[in-house]
């Protein structure tokens, strides 16, 4: 009897591996935002049949029509994969039993108290536990605190009475893509993979080896920690240069000149630049996941918390600097017309989630300044749910620019005609060193 059970278990992994290697494995990607859609396209390009599943009717409808809604996936690429039946989309989770691999790419935001909100992961895990069947591989790609796969997902899936590592396989492989980065893309960024058991690792490695270089680690918890370390490393270093920017400002030193010179050192230093604060789905959020988990172990992550504090203070610093500059022009912030140039959280992308520009706009409004923005990639933007306002990108006509008292360059999109903008503005506060190549810098002040 025991031998028979062993046989069934080894059949499960052997069959799954063979299906993956032969591209016969059907893959379901749950949550098709930025991460899920790019992953689906990558898998489909390698010959897998991919079902994308999301709660969002708009996204499902767009995918089925072959329309992309993110910059890193072109309409042509998606359309051709949909036409070849390599990618399809559904709102329905009840068909997941017929898929061999399920990859979870749902959001992992913070609660209002800046604690991890893993409710999306829990919700999807409960649904999977209803439909799971022997031979399936479940992978979490969402960023989360170390222990989530083992301590949260595993107990939920175990309610199915199937045994992990034998009947089904569970692993974590964090998404490391940097959207908008043309040099380091999904195709050449190695994938860190950790399994709940060695069989789980083997199954997940078999899948990811088909699409990219893999870095196996000893557990799903290590893989989760790797991702949080990577983003915390960025947050801490950005915090350091932001703090130096504030000191240089007080000392009358151009921080950009200083950093450019420092980064010529060929070893022991890596380039990070200051800015109006951090944004997006990773840097402002992930360190808080680590800080929260560390507390469970009576451990306070001092560097990490301090960097978070400095980075979230940057919009306030920008406001102080703007007030000072307006004063010098005999103007007050109250009643001034301020234009924010670029609201996406980084260059050349349309994603403005958690963008520091949002905080700057909110602070300006609180000070009774009149605020508008221009961003060719973000035609309209919603402020926080508290505010509920929708703003629309302002056309940069000479007439419009002439009504503006100060321009804050918050994002350095390549599309900006900075010569034209500076020439037709009275005052420019450049938080990104975007105007460094301009000849006439008279109206410009740098962070
Ligand atoms: N965007 C990035 O740059 C990036 C990079 C690396 C890692 N990550 C991580 O990857 C994860 C996903 O990020 P994203 O940027 O793709 O998020 P996103 O918000 O763009 O997409 C998540 C999708 O999940 C869907 N969803 C939510 N609950 C669902 C459910 N129960 N069933 C089906 N679909 C559901 C949402 O509708 C949404 O379309 C997060 O953990 C994030 O931290 C993001």
XYZ file of N, CA, C and O in Angstrom, residues 3 18 30 55 65 93 133 146 178 291 301 312 356 402:
56
model
N 3.935 1.525 -0.906
C 4.648 1.636 -2.189
C 3.756 2.251 -3.265
O 4.167 3.054 -4.087
N 7.166 16.637 -16.976
C 7.135 16.280 -18.395
C 6.210 17.229 -19.174
O 6.540 17.713 -20.255
N -3.250 34.391 -11.997
C -4.347 35.019 -11.258
C -3.926 36.415 -10.819
O -3.001 36.575 -10.018
N -10.370 39.927 -11.494
C -11.702 40.385 -11.070
C -12.157 41.585 -11.881
O -13.318 41.948 -11.864
N -9.658 41.194 -26.285
C -9.634 41.944 -27.562
C -8.205 42.096 -28.077
O -7.974 42.683 -29.129
N -12.923 31.872 -11.620
C -11.879 31.066 -10.988
C -12.261 29.587 -10.977
O -11.440 28.736 -10.678
N -6.325 20.190 -7.265
C -6.353 18.732 -7.529
C -4.907 18.216 -7.583
O -3.960 19.007 -7.758
N 8.410 37.628 4.723
C 8.930 36.255 4.794
C 8.036 35.388 5.675
O 7.748 35.764 6.821
N 11.660 45.687 -13.417
C 11.674 47.135 -13.225
C 10.992 47.728 -14.452
O 11.610 47.876 -15.510
N 9.544 45.557 8.236
C 9.504 46.172 9.569
C 8.434 45.485 10.421
O 8.646 45.150 11.587
N 13.825 47.465 12.971
C 14.735 47.714 11.837
C 14.992 49.215 11.722
O 14.296 49.921 10.995
N 9.630 59.739 3.015
C 8.261 60.283 3.004
C 8.228 61.756 3.405
O 7.222 62.430 3.192
N 5.078 60.438 -5.408
C 5.258 61.591 -4.514
C 4.558 62.841 -5.046
O 4.221 63.741 -4.272
N 2.065 80.943 -19.085
C 2.193 82.320 -18.588
C 1.397 82.587 -17.314
O 1.683 83.531 -16.589
